[in-house]
Structures are given as structure tokens and as C-alpha cells.
CSV table of C-alpha atoms in Angstrom, one decimal:
chain,number,residue,atom,x,y,z
A,128,MET,CA,0.0,0.0,0.0
A,129,ASP,CA,1.4,3.4,-1.0
A,130,LEU,CA,1.4,6.5,1.1
A,131,HIS,CA,0.3,9.6,-0.9
A,132,PHE,CA,0.8,13.2,0.4
A,133,THR,CA,-2.2,15.4,-0.2
A,134,ALA,CA,-1.3,18.7,1.3
A,135,GLU,CA,1.6,20.4,2.9
A,136,GLN,CA,2.4,23.5,5.0
A,137,ARG,CA,5.8,24.9,6.0
A,138,HIS,CA,5.8,26.6,9.4
A,139,ASP,CA,8.0,29.5,10.5
A,140,ASP,CA,10.2,27.2,12.6
A,141,GLY,CA,11.0,25.2,9.5
A,142,THR,CA,8.8,22.3,10.4
A,143,LEU,CA,7.0,20.7,7.4
A,144,GLU,CA,3.5,19.5,8.1
A,145,ARG,CA,2.0,17.1,5.5
A,146,GLU,CA,-1.3,15.4,5.2
A,147,PHE,CA,-1.2,11.9,3.8
A,148,ILE,CA,-3.5,9.1,2.8
A,149,LEU,CA,-2.6,5.4,3.0
A,150,GLY,CA,-5.5,3.3,1.6
A,151,GLU,CA,-8.3,4.3,3.9
A,152,ILE,CA,-6.0,5.7,6.6
A,153,PRO,CA,-5.6,9.5,6.8
A,154,GLY,CA,-2.5,10.7,8.5
A,155,THR,CA,-0.3,13.7,9.3
A,156,LEU,CA,3.5,13.8,9.2
A,157,TRP,CA,5.5,16.6,10.8
A,158,THR,CA,9.2,16.8,9.6
A,159,PRO,CA,11.8,19.0,11.3
A,160,GLY,CA,13.5,21.7,9.4
A,161,SER,CA,16.8,19.8,9.5
A,162,VAL,CA,16.8,16.1,9.8
A,163,SER,CA,19.5,14.1,11.7
A,164,ASP,CA,20.9,10.8,10.4
A,165,PRO,CA,19.6,8.4,11.6
A,166,ALA,CA,16.3,10.3,11.7
A,167,PRO,CA,14.1,9.1,14.5
A,168,LEU,CA,10.3,8.8,14.1
A,169,ILE,CA,7.7,9.2,16.9
A,170,LEU,CA,4.2,7.8,16.5
A,171,MET,CA,1.8,10.1,18.4
A,172,ALA,CA,-1.7,9.2,19.3
A,173,HIS,CA,-4.4,10.9,21.3
A,174,ASN,CA,-6.2,9.1,24.2
A,175,ASN,CA,-9.3,7.1,23.3
A,176,GLY,CA,-9.1,7.8,19.6
A,177,LEU,CA,-9.5,11.6,19.6
A,178,PRO,CA,-8.7,13.1,16.1
A,179,LYS,CA,-5.1,13.8,15.0
A,180,SER,CA,-6.3,17.3,14.3
A,181,GLU,CA,-7.0,17.9,18.0
A,182,PRO,CA,-5.1,21.1,18.8
A,183,ARG,CA,-3.3,19.8,21.9
A,184,LEU,CA,-1.9,16.9,19.8
A,185,VAL,CA,-1.0,19.2,17.0
A,186,ALA,CA,0.9,21.5,19.4
A,187,ARG,CA,2.7,18.5,20.9
A,188,ALA,CA,3.6,17.2,17.5
A,189,ARG,CA,4.9,20.5,16.2
A,190,THR,CA,7.0,21.1,19.3
A,191,THR,CA,8.5,17.6,19.1
A,192,ALA,CA,9.3,18.1,15.4
A,193,ALA,CA,11.0,21.4,16.2
A,194,HIS,CA,13.3,19.4,18.4
A,195,GLY,CA,14.4,17.3,15.5
A,196,TYR,CA,11.9,14.4,15.4
A,197,THR,CA,9.7,13.3,12.6
A,198,VAL,CA,6.3,12.8,14.1
A,199,ALA,CA,3.3,10.9,12.6
A,200,SER,CA,-0.3,10.5,13.6
A,201,ILE,CA,-3.2,8.8,12.0
A,202,ASP,CA,-6.9,8.5,12.5
A,203,ALA,CA,-7.1,4.7,12.8
A,204,ALA,CA,-10.3,2.7,12.1
A,205,GLY,CA,-13.1,3.9,14.4
A,206,CYS,CA,-11.0,6.8,15.7
A,207,GLY,CA,-10.8,10.5,15.1
A,208,ALA,CA,-12.4,11.6,11.9
A,209,ARG,CA,-13.1,8.1,10.7
A,210,PRO,CA,-16.6,6.6,11.0
A,211,HIS,CA,-17.4,5.5,14.5
A,212,SER,CA,-19.1,2.2,15.0
A,213,ALA,CA,-22.7,2.2,16.2
A,214,ALA,CA,-21.5,0.2,19.2
A,215,ALA,CA,-18.9,2.9,20.1
A,216,MET,CA,-21.4,5.7,19.8
A,217,GLN,CA,-23.8,3.8,22.0
A,218,ALA,CA,-21.0,3.2,24.5
A,219,ARG,CA,-20.0,6.9,24.6
A,220,ALA,CA,-23.7,7.8,25.3
A,221,ASP,CA,-23.8,5.2,28.0
A,222,LEU,CA,-20.6,6.5,29.5
A,223,ARG,CA,-21.9,10.1,29.7
A,224,ARG,CA,-25.1,8.9,31.3
A,225,ALA,CA,-23.3,6.6,33.8
A,226,MET,CA,-20.8,9.4,34.7
A,227,GLN,CA,-23.5,11.9,35.3
A,228,ALA,CA,-25.4,9.4,37.4
A,229,GLY,CA,-22.3,8.5,39.3
A,230,GLU,CA,-22.6,4.8,38.3
A,231,PRO,CA,-19.8,2.4,37.6
A,232,VAL,CA,-18.1,2.9,34.3
A,233,ASP,CA,-15.6,0.1,34.0
A,234,GLU,CA,-17.6,-2.2,31.8
A,235,ILE,CA,-18.6,0.6,29.5
A,236,PHE,CA,-15.0,1.7,29.1
A,237,GLU,CA,-14.1,-1.9,28.4
A,238,SER,CA,-16.7,-2.2,25.7
A,239,LEU,CA,-15.7,1.2,24.2
A,240,VAL,CA,-11.9,1.2,24.4
A,241,GLY,CA,-11.2,-2.6,24.0
A,242,PRO,CA,-12.5,-2.7,20.4
A,243,LEU,CA,-11.0,0.7,19.6
A,244,VAL,CA,-7.5,-0.6,20.4
A,245,GLU,CA,-8.1,-3.9,18.5
A,246,GLY,CA,-9.1,-2.0,15.4
A,247,ALA,CA,-6.5,0.7,15.6
A,248,VAL,CA,-3.3,-1.4,16.2
A,249,PRO,CA,-3.2,-3.1,12.7
A,250,GLU,CA,-3.6,0.3,11.0
A,251,TRP,CA,-0.8,1.9,13.1
A,252,ARG,CA,1.5,-1.0,12.1
A,253,THR,CA,0.5,-0.6,8.4
A,254,ALA,CA,1.3,3.1,8.7
A,255,LEU,CA,4.6,2.4,10.4
A,256,ASP,CA,5.6,0.0,7.5
A,257,ALA,CA,4.7,2.7,5.0
A,258,LEU,CA,6.4,5.6,6.9
A,259,LEU,CA,9.7,3.7,7.2
A,260,GLU,CA,9.7,3.3,3.4
A,261,LEU,CA,9.9,7.1,3.0
A,262,PRO,CA,13.2,8.5,2.0
A,263,GLY,CA,15.3,9.7,4.9
A,264,LEU,CA,13.2,7.9,7.6
A,265,ASN,CA,15.7,5.4,8.8
A,266,GLY,CA,15.9,5.9,12.6
A,267,PRO,CA,14.6,4.3,15.7
A,268,VAL,CA,10.9,4.5,16.5
A,269,GLY,CA,9.2,5.9,19.6
A,270,TYR,CA,5.6,6.2,20.7
A,271,SER,CA,3.9,9.0,22.5
A,272,GLY,CA,0.4,9.3,23.9
A,273,TRP,CA,-2.7,7.1,24.4
A,274,THR,CA,-1.7,4.4,26.9
A,275,ALA,CA,-3.8,1.5,25.9
A,276,LEU,CA,-2.9,1.7,22.2
A,277,GLY,CA,0.7,2.2,23.1
A,278,ILE,CA,0.9,-0.9,25.3
A,279,ARG,CA,-0.5,-3.1,22.6
A,280,LEU,CA,1.7,-1.5,19.9
A,281,ALA,CA,4.8,-1.7,21.9
A,282,VAL,CA,4.4,-5.4,22.8
A,283,THR,CA,3.6,-6.4,19.2
A,284,GLU,CA,6.0,-4.1,17.4
A,285,PRO,CA,9.7,-4.6,18.1
A,286,ARG,CA,10.6,-1.5,16.1
A,287,ILE,CA,9.2,0.7,18.9
A,288,THR,CA,12.1,1.2,21.3
A,289,ALA,CA,10.9,3.8,23.8
A,290,ALA,CA,7.4,5.1,24.8
A,291,GLY,CA,5.8,8.0,26.6
A,292,PHE,CA,2.3,7.2,28.0
A,293,PHE,CA,-0.3,9.6,29.3
A,294,ALA,CA,-3.1,8.8,31.7
A,295,GLY,CA,-3.7,5.2,32.6
A,296,GLY,CA,-6.8,5.2,34.7
A,297,TYR,CA,-9.0,3.2,32.4
A,298,VAL,CA,-7.1,0.7,30.3
A,299,PRO,CA,-8.8,-2.4,28.9
A,300,ARG,CA,-8.1,-5.7,30.7
A,301,ALA,CA,-6.1,-7.1,27.8
A,302,GLN,CA,-3.7,-4.2,27.9
A,303,ARG,CA,-3.5,-4.2,31.7
A,304,GLU,CA,-2.3,-7.8,31.3
A,305,GLU,CA,0.1,-7.0,28.5
A,306,ALA,CA,1.7,-4.2,30.5
A,307,ARG,CA,3.8,-6.8,32.3
A,308,GLN,CA,5.3,-7.9,28.9
A,309,LEU,CA,6.6,-4.4,28.1
A,310,THR,CA,10.3,-4.1,28.4
A,311,ILE,CA,11.2,-0.9,26.6
A,312,PRO,CA,12.1,2.4,28.4
A,313,LEU,CA,9.0,4.2,29.5
A,314,ARG,CA,7.9,7.6,30.6
A,315,PHE,CA,4.5,7.7,32.2
A,316,LEU,CA,2.7,11.0,32.8
A,317,LEU,CA,0.0,11.2,35.4
A,318,GLN,CA,-2.3,14.1,36.3
A,319,TRP,CA,-2.8,13.7,40.1
A,320,ASP,CA,-6.4,14.8,40.0
A,321,ASP,CA,-7.4,13.6,36.5
A,322,GLU,CA,-11.2,13.5,36.7
A,323,GLY,CA,-11.4,10.7,34.2
A,324,ASN,CA,-8.5,8.5,35.3
A,325,PRO,CA,-8.5,7.1,38.9
A,326,ARG,CA,-5.1,7.8,40.4
A,327,GLN,CA,-4.6,4.4,42.1
A,328,ARG,CA,-5.3,2.5,38.9
A,329,ALA,CA,-2.7,4.6,37.1
A,330,LEU,CA,-0.2,3.9,39.9
A,331,ASP,CA,-1.0,0.2,39.7
A,332,LEU,CA,-0.5,0.2,36.0
A,333,PHE,CA,2.9,2.0,36.3
A,334,ASP,CA,3.9,-0.7,38.9
A,335,ALA,CA,2.9,-3.5,36.5
A,336,PHE,CA,5.0,-2.4,33.5
A,337,GLY,CA,7.8,-4.9,33.0
A,338,SER,CA,10.3,-2.3,31.9
A,339,LYS,CA,13.5,-1.9,34.0
A,340,GLU,CA,13.7,1.8,33.1
A,341,LYS,CA,10.4,3.5,33.7
A,342,THR,CA,9.7,7.0,35.1
A,343,LEU,CA,6.4,8.2,36.6
A,344,SER,CA,6.0,11.9,36.4
A,345,ALA,CA,3.0,13.2,38.2
A,346,ASN,CA,1.7,16.8,38.4
A,347,MET,CA,-1.1,18.6,40.0
A,348,GLY,CA,-4.4,19.3,38.3
A,349,GLY,CA,-6.9,17.7,36.0
A,350,HIS,CA,-6.7,15.8,32.7
A,351,VAL,CA,-5.7,18.7,30.5
A,352,GLY,CA,-3.5,20.4,33.0
A,353,THR,CA,-0.1,18.8,32.2
A,354,PRO,CA,2.5,21.6,32.6
A,355,ALA,CA,4.4,22.8,29.6
A,356,PHE,CA,7.8,21.7,31.1
A,357,GLU,CA,6.7,18.0,30.8
A,358,LEU,CA,6.8,18.3,27.0
A,359,ALA,CA,10.5,19.4,27.3
A,360,GLU,CA,11.3,16.5,29.6
A,361,GLY,CA,9.5,14.1,27.3
A,362,VAL,CA,11.7,15.4,24.4
A,363,GLY,CA,14.7,14.8,26.7
A,364,PHE,CA,13.5,11.2,27.3
A,365,PHE,CA,13.3,10.5,23.6
A,366,GLY,CA,16.7,12.2,23.1
A,367,ARG,CA,18.2,9.7,25.5
A,368,HIS,CA,16.7,6.7,23.7
A,369,LEU,CA,16.2,7.6,20.0
A,370,LYS,CA,19.2,9.7,19.2
B,50,MET,CA,28.8,35.5,63.3
B,51,ASP,CA,31.4,35.7,60.6
B,52,LEU,CA,32.0,33.0,57.9
B,53,HIS,CA,35.7,32.2,57.3
B,54,PHE,CA,37.0,30.3,54.4
B,55,THR,CA,39.6,27.7,55.4
B,56,ALA,CA,40.5,25.9,52.1
B,57,GLU,CA,39.7,26.2,48.4
B,58,GLN,CA,40.1,24.1,45.3
B,59,ARG,CA,39.4,25.2,41.7
B,60,HIS,CA,38.1,22.3,39.5
B,61,ASP,CA,38.7,21.9,35.8
B,62,ASP,CA,35.1,23.0,34.9
B,63,GLY,CA,35.8,26.3,36.6
B,64,THR,CA,33.8,25.5,39.8
B,65,LEU,CA,35.4,26.9,43.0
B,66,GLU,CA,34.9,24.6,46.0
B,67,ARG,CA,35.6,26.2,49.4
B,68,GLU,CA,35.4,24.9,52.9
B,69,PHE,CA,34.2,27.4,55.5
B,70,ILE,CA,33.6,27.6,59.2
B,71,LEU,CA,30.9,29.7,60.8
B,72,GLY,CA,31.1,29.5,64.6
B,73,GLU,CA,30.9,25.8,65.2
B,74,ILE,CA,29.3,25.0,61.8
B,75,PRO,CA,31.6,23.6,59.1
B,76,GLY,CA,30.3,24.1,55.6
B,77,THR,CA,31.2,23.8,51.9
B,78,LEU,CA,30.4,26.3,49.2
B,79,TRP,CA,30.6,25.5,45.5
B,80,THR,CA,30.6,28.5,43.2
B,81,PRO,CA,30.2,28.3,39.4
B,82,GLY,CA,33.0,29.5,37.1
B,83,SER,CA,30.8,32.4,35.9
B,84,VAL,CA,28.1,33.8,38.1
B,85,SER,CA,24.8,35.2,36.8
B,86,ASP,CA,23.2,38.3,38.3
B,87,PRO,CA,21.1,37.7,40.4
B,88,ALA,CA,23.1,34.7,41.6
B,89,PRO,CA,20.8,32.0,42.9
B,90,LEU,CA,21.9,29.9,45.9
B,91,ILE,CA,20.8,26.3,46.5
B,92,LEU,CA,21.1,24.8,50.0
B,93,MET,CA,21.8,21.1,49.7
B,94,ALA,CA,21.4,18.5,52.5
B,95,HIS,CA,21.8,14.8,52.6
B,96,ASN,CA,19.1,12.6,54.1
B,97,ASN,CA,19.2,11.9,57.8
B,98,GLY,CA,22.2,14.1,58.4
B,99,LEU,CA,24.8,12.2,56.4
B,100,PRO,CA,28.0,14.3,56.0
B,101,LYS,CA,28.4,17.1,53.4
B,102,SER,CA,31.5,15.2,52.2
B,103,GLU,CA,29.4,12.2,51.2
B,104,PRO,CA,30.5,11.5,47.5
B,105,ARG,CA,27.0,11.5,46.1
B,106,LEU,CA,26.2,14.8,47.6
B,107,VAL,CA,29.5,16.3,46.4
B,108,ALA,CA,28.9,15.0,42.9
B,109,ARG,CA,25.4,16.5,42.9
B,110,ALA,CA,26.7,19.8,44.3
B,111,ARG,CA,29.4,20.1,41.7
B,112,THR,CA,27.1,19.3,38.8
B,113,THR,CA,24.6,21.8,40.0
B,114,ALA,CA,27.3,24.5,40.4
B,115,ALA,CA,28.5,23.7,36.9
B,116,HIS,CA,25.0,24.7,35.7
B,117,GLY,CA,25.4,28.2,37.2
B,118,TYR,CA,24.2,27.8,40.8
B,119,THR,CA,26.1,28.6,44.0
B,120,VAL,CA,25.6,25.5,46.3
B,121,ALA,CA,26.1,25.3,50.0
B,122,SER,CA,26.0,22.4,52.4
B,123,ILE,CA,26.8,22.3,56.2
B,124,ASP,CA,27.2,19.6,58.8
B,125,ALA,CA,24.6,20.9,61.2
B,126,ALA,CA,24.5,20.1,64.9
B,127,GLY,CA,24.4,16.3,65.4
B,128,CYS,CA,24.8,15.7,61.7
B,129,GLY,CA,27.6,14.6,59.4
B,130,ALA,CA,31.1,15.0,60.9
B,131,ARG,CA,29.7,16.8,64.0
B,132,PRO,CA,29.5,14.9,67.3
B,133,HIS,CA,26.4,12.6,67.4
B,134,SER,CA,24.4,12.6,70.5
B,135,ALA,CA,24.4,9.5,72.7
B,136,ALA,CA,20.6,9.3,72.1
B,137,ALA,CA,21.1,9.4,68.3
B,138,MET,CA,23.8,6.7,68.4
B,139,GLN,CA,21.5,4.5,70.5
B,140,ALA,CA,18.6,5.1,68.1
B,141,ARG,CA,20.8,4.1,65.1
B,142,ALA,CA,21.8,0.9,66.9
B,143,ASP,CA,18.2,0.2,67.7
B,144,LEU,CA,17.2,0.9,64.1
B,145,ARG,CA,19.7,-1.6,62.7
B,146,ARG,CA,18.6,-4.2,65.2
B,147,ALA,CA,14.9,-3.7,64.5
B,148,MET,CA,15.4,-3.7,60.7
B,149,GLN,CA,17.4,-7.0,60.9
B,150,ALA,CA,14.7,-8.5,63.1
B,151,GLY,CA,11.9,-7.2,60.8
B,152,GLU,CA,10.4,-5.3,63.7
B,153,PRO,CA,8.5,-1.9,63.4
B,154,VAL,CA,10.9,1.0,63.0
B,155,ASP,CA,8.5,4.0,63.1
B,156,GLU,CA,9.1,5.1,66.7
B,157,ILE,CA,12.8,4.6,66.4
B,158,PHE,CA,12.9,6.8,63.3
B,159,GLU,CA,10.8,9.4,65.1
B,160,SER,CA,13.2,9.4,68.0
B,161,LEU,CA,16.2,9.7,65.7
B,162,VAL,CA,15.1,12.1,63.0
B,163,GLY,CA,12.8,14.3,64.9
B,164,PRO,CA,15.6,15.7,67.2
B,165,LEU,CA,18.1,15.8,64.2
B,166,VAL,CA,15.7,18.2,62.3
B,167,GLU,CA,15.1,20.3,65.4
B,168,GLY,CA,18.8,20.7,66.0
B,169,ALA,CA,19.7,21.3,62.3
B,170,VAL,CA,17.2,23.9,61.2
B,171,PRO,CA,18.5,26.8,63.3
B,172,GLU,CA,22.0,26.2,62.0
B,173,TRP,CA,20.9,26.1,58.4
B,174,ARG,CA,19.2,29.4,59.0
B,175,THR,CA,22.3,30.9,60.6
B,176,ALA,CA,24.3,29.6,57.6
B,177,LEU,CA,21.8,31.1,55.2
B,178,ASP,CA,22.1,34.5,56.9
B,179,ALA,CA,25.9,34.4,56.6
B,180,LEU,CA,25.9,33.2,53.0
B,181,LEU,CA,23.7,35.9,51.8
B,182,GLU,CA,26.1,38.5,53.3
B,183,LEU,CA,28.8,37.2,50.9
B,184,PRO,CA,29.7,39.5,48.0
B,185,GLY,CA,27.8,38.5,44.8
B,186,LEU,CA,25.2,36.2,46.5
B,187,ASN,CA,22.1,38.2,45.9
B,188,GLY,CA,19.7,35.8,44.2
B,189,PRO,CA,16.7,33.6,45.2
B,190,VAL,CA,17.3,30.6,47.4
B,191,GLY,CA,16.4,27.0,46.7
B,192,TYR,CA,16.7,23.8,48.7
B,193,SER,CA,17.6,20.3,47.6
B,194,GLY,CA,17.8,17.0,49.4
B,195,TRP,CA,16.7,15.7,52.8
B,196,THR,CA,12.9,15.8,52.9
B,197,ALA,CA,12.3,16.3,56.6
B,198,LEU,CA,14.8,19.1,57.0
B,199,GLY,CA,13.6,20.7,53.8
B,200,ILE,CA,9.9,20.8,54.9
B,201,ARG,CA,10.8,22.5,58.2
B,202,LEU,CA,13.2,24.9,56.6
B,203,ALA,CA,10.8,25.8,53.8
B,204,VAL,CA,7.9,26.5,56.1
B,205,THR,CA,10.0,28.6,58.5
B,206,GLU,CA,12.2,30.4,56.0
B,207,PRO,CA,10.4,32.6,53.4
B,208,ARG,CA,13.7,33.2,51.5
B,209,ILE,CA,13.4,29.6,50.2
B,210,THR,CA,11.3,29.8,47.0
B,211,ALA,CA,11.6,26.3,45.4
B,212,ALA,CA,12.6,22.9,46.7
B,213,GLY,CA,13.6,19.5,45.5
B,214,PHE,CA,13.0,16.6,48.0
B,215,PHE,CA,14.3,13.1,47.9
B,216,ALA,CA,12.7,10.0,49.6
B,217,GLY,CA,9.9,10.7,52.0
B,218,GLY,CA,9.1,7.3,53.5
B,219,TYR,CA,10.1,8.1,57.1
B,220,VAL,CA,9.4,11.7,58.0
B,221,PRO,CA,8.8,12.8,61.6
B,222,ARG,CA,5.2,13.4,62.5
B,223,ALA,CA,5.8,17.2,63.0
B,224,GLN,CA,7.1,17.5,59.4
B,225,ARG,CA,4.3,15.3,58.0
B,226,GLU,CA,1.9,17.8,59.6
B,227,GLU,CA,3.9,20.8,58.3
B,228,ALA,CA,3.8,19.5,54.7
B,229,ARG,CA,0.3,20.9,54.3
B,230,GLN,CA,1.7,24.4,55.0
B,231,LEU,CA,4.2,24.2,52.2
B,232,THR,CA,3.2,26.4,49.2
B,233,ILE,CA,6.4,26.8,47.2
B,234,PRO,CA,7.0,24.9,43.9
B,235,LEU,CA,8.3,21.4,44.7
B,236,ARG,CA,10.0,18.5,42.9
B,237,PHE,CA,9.7,15.2,44.8
B,238,LEU,CA,11.9,12.3,43.8
B,239,LEU,CA,10.9,8.8,44.7
B,240,GLN,CA,12.8,5.5,44.2
B,241,TRP,CA,10.0,3.0,43.5
B,242,ASP,CA,11.6,0.2,45.5
B,243,ASP,CA,13.5,2.2,48.1
B,244,GLU,CA,14.3,-0.4,50.7
B,245,GLY,CA,14.3,2.3,53.5
B,246,ASN,CA,11.3,4.4,52.4
B,247,PRO,CA,7.9,2.8,52.1
B,248,ARG,CA,6.4,3.8,48.8
B,249,GLN,CA,2.8,4.4,50.0
B,250,ARG,CA,4.1,6.8,52.7
B,251,ALA,CA,6.1,8.8,50.2
B,252,LEU,CA,3.0,9.0,47.9
B,253,ASP,CA,0.8,10.1,50.8
B,254,LEU,CA,3.4,12.8,51.7
B,255,PHE,CA,3.5,14.0,48.1
B,256,ASP,CA,-0.3,14.2,48.2
B,257,ALA,CA,-0.2,16.2,51.5
B,258,PHE,CA,2.1,19.0,50.3
B,259,GLY,CA,0.1,22.2,50.0
B,260,SER,CA,2.0,23.5,46.9
B,261,LYS,CA,-0.1,24.1,43.8
B,262,GLU,CA,2.9,23.3,41.6
B,263,LYS,CA,4.4,20.0,42.7
B,264,THR,CA,5.9,17.2,40.6
B,265,LEU,CA,6.5,13.6,41.6
B,266,SER,CA,9.2,11.9,39.7
B,267,ALA,CA,9.5,8.2,40.4
B,268,ASN,CA,12.0,5.8,39.0
B,269,MET,CA,12.8,2.1,39.4
B,270,GLY,CA,15.3,0.8,41.8
B,271,GLY,CA,16.5,1.2,45.4
B,272,HIS,CA,17.6,4.2,47.4
B,273,VAL,CA,20.8,4.9,45.7
B,274,GLY,CA,19.5,4.1,42.2
B,275,THR,CA,18.2,7.5,41.1
B,276,PRO,CA,19.1,7.8,37.4
B,277,ALA,CA,21.5,10.5,36.2
B,278,PHE,CA,18.9,12.2,34.1
B,279,GLU,CA,17.0,13.2,37.2
B,280,LEU,CA,19.8,15.6,38.2
B,281,ALA,CA,19.5,17.4,34.8
B,282,GLU,CA,15.7,17.6,35.3
B,283,GLY,CA,16.2,18.9,38.8
B,284,VAL,CA,18.5,21.6,37.4
B,285,GLY,CA,15.8,22.4,34.9
B,286,PHE,CA,13.3,22.8,37.8
B,287,PHE,CA,15.5,25.3,39.6
B,288,GLY,CA,16.1,27.1,36.3
B,289,ARG,CA,12.4,27.7,36.0
B,290,HIS,CA,12.1,29.0,39.6
B,291,LEU,CA,15.4,30.6,40.6
B,292,LYS,CA,16.7,32.2,37.4
């Protein structure tokens, strides 16, 4: 399957932002103004399948690219701007209702996120295959973002050699089990009062990861309150492992 | 009380390391090769009153100084190379015996560390007064190291505006209470499997700090296993708050 670029935009900092399509998979590729050799690639995904156009993901991708990384994101099957399944839409409605009513949400999260991960992983691997065929992309691969997707990707994809995860309160059972199989260096971000991610579960997940080198970095505030300096420290983490 | 320098040594990186004496208090001052204006000062103490000559503290002080900070450490009353009280020596012996026997150690820690903090804090404040009289030392003040001492110092000493703490498993009751009064930016390092610092207590202490800006950074391994990159991130933390 060939990857076709459909649009491009050059930013003031020299970063090139290109939209691509790969079969049915839409993606965005951010390339730094000057590329090192080998040129590392970071796969960047937003929690629970939010779109690759989400402004916080775009800001993170552009900052990371400005530090010399090629960054890629896709809207995988059932995620982002792709059609959502009827079951997923029902689960999201159930989730809202259960949260408002203060009812348990575990099983609803399981029925929503489990299938999302199952559907998304093959497409991220397809995208990785195609991206590594691009001229100049010959470096090690990292992953950044959505915890559940990242766990499955990292345990099935030996080309991923370092990962940064965010928020691990609700992770499907299958990925909580797989966490023990993870051995690559990890950086795990936690927002101490994340309204949608119970703290103790995130701490238990961090404890479960099999990696010898893993760092938990926890900050005050809710889900979207991660301080700006964490992005710089994340770039430092990838610098230690991908460069 | 006047501070007298008694020895000095210039290192290859330009850092100047000077021993000083202030009344009965012996100290070491590390000054960077080139000093910024204002010139920030970091007070650096080792857990449980270990000596300022301890090689890991010296390495941390020299690296921090090489990043443009003046760093000071003292052996406060009852700590380091100063005479240890008979009660403290008895408590350390009791502690070793209780740990080997797998017996509870809380009360022994309380009887050892509580008085150490009480005795050390006035001397650190005396040292801070004298250090800020030195020519060129006119910047904000940070604290790095021993958690229990740092809590008491930070709540009693408004000149301290940012603090990095390490290991908070056993902290005297008085400082666990005072933790809530702390409001300055904090960076709290935890070794996930620290044999001498129960993890849950350290997490509870982190939760208790009153600071709005506080970061927990946890890494794998035992008490002396803090990875080297944490020192760089600590320097980054002080850079955000003291420069």
C-alpha cells in the first residue's frame, strides 16, 4: 500500500506539516526543518481515539518536530475523523449517562476502548511500515500518547524502542495484562487529580509495566493540566533513547 | 557571626569549592565559574544528616554548580562530621537491630530524625544569613535533598522559594503535619523500590504538600539508584524558579 501526500504546509520554525492518505487511513506527518541521520520517528496518538487534528496533539507534534523528530499521527479505524461504529457511539452515550449518574463505568469503558485498540493497532502498524519506506526515515521509532494503544503497539511491534504514555486510569483488561510484557524504556505521565483517570489505577499500571527503566512523572491538576515543562522533559527522554 | 573560608580548590570545569567555618558550623560552598546576576543559591542537604563530604552529595553539588548555581552544604549540629548525641547513636543501633529483626521502626525513626531536624534547622538558617552576606550572593534561594529538614526549613524560611526533595518514606510526625503548610514549587523524587522508604508513605506525603505546583518523579530501583537524568531535570526545575 502506497502513502500519498495530499497537502503540505511549511511553518515559521522550518517544520514541514504534510497530510497523507494510505489506503483508507488518513495521517499527518511533521518533519523537522533539519533532519539528523539516523532520523528518529515518533508515533503520536491521542487518548481514546480523539482526532489527529486535536489542537493539543498538533501542538505537541509540532514542538516535538521542532526538536528534530519526525512525528506521525493517523486517524485509525473507528478513531478521530473516521466513521465511529454504532456500538462505540452507544458506549459513549452510556458512558456520559453513567458518569452523570455516578454509576460504575468500568464495563462501559471496556466495551468502548477494547474494540478501539483492537481496530487501531493493525492500522498503526500498516502506517509504520509505509512511513519507514519514505526517503530519509531510517531511525529508531518511539511512541507517545494514548496508553492502551501504546501498550499493545509496543508489545507487538519490536521496532518501537521507547514510549511515553499519558493517563492510565481506564485501560482495557487485555492491555493491563500485556503491561507486564513491556520491556522498553517508558515515561508515564499522570495528572494527580485527573477527573477521568483514577489515580490508584494509574499507579498500579505503572507498577505493572515490565520495563526496568520507567519513570512516573505526576503533576497537580486535571486531565488537560499537564504543565508545559513536561513536554520538554519528554523530548529529553526521547533524546536519550532515540538519538 | 562571621563566615571564614579555610580551604579552596578550583576544579577543571571552573567551579570553585571552598570549605568554610561559621562559629561551630563547618560548611562547603561551590561557586560556578561564571556567576549570573542575580546569583541563585541552593542549600543542599543529605538525608538523615549524612556528611556534606558524602561523595553522592559532592557530585550533585558540583554538577549543580557547573550549571550556574552557588551551592552550600553544612554539617549541622548532630549531623555529618559533628559529634552525634548518645541518644542518636543509641537510636541508630536500635534501628539496625529492628530492621534486621523485621520489627517496626516508626518510633525509632521518630526518636532519631525528629531531634536531628530540630537541631539542624537553626544552624541552616544561621548559615543562610551568613551566606547571603557574601559578595555576589544576591539571588533567590532553593533547597535540595533531605525531605524532613527541607519541609521544616521551607515552612519557616520565606527566603526559600523552590525545593527538590528526595525520599519521603520516614518523615517525623511534625514534618508530615507541616507538609500541608508548604506552598512553594516542589519537585519530589521517589525510588519505587527504596528499601528504607515505604512507597505508599512517600505517595501520601506528596499528596499532602500544600503546593499548587508539585511534581512527583518516580524511578525504578532502590535508594541509591536515582538515574543520572533526574539531576538534569532537577537543574531544569531550579532554572524555572530561581533564574
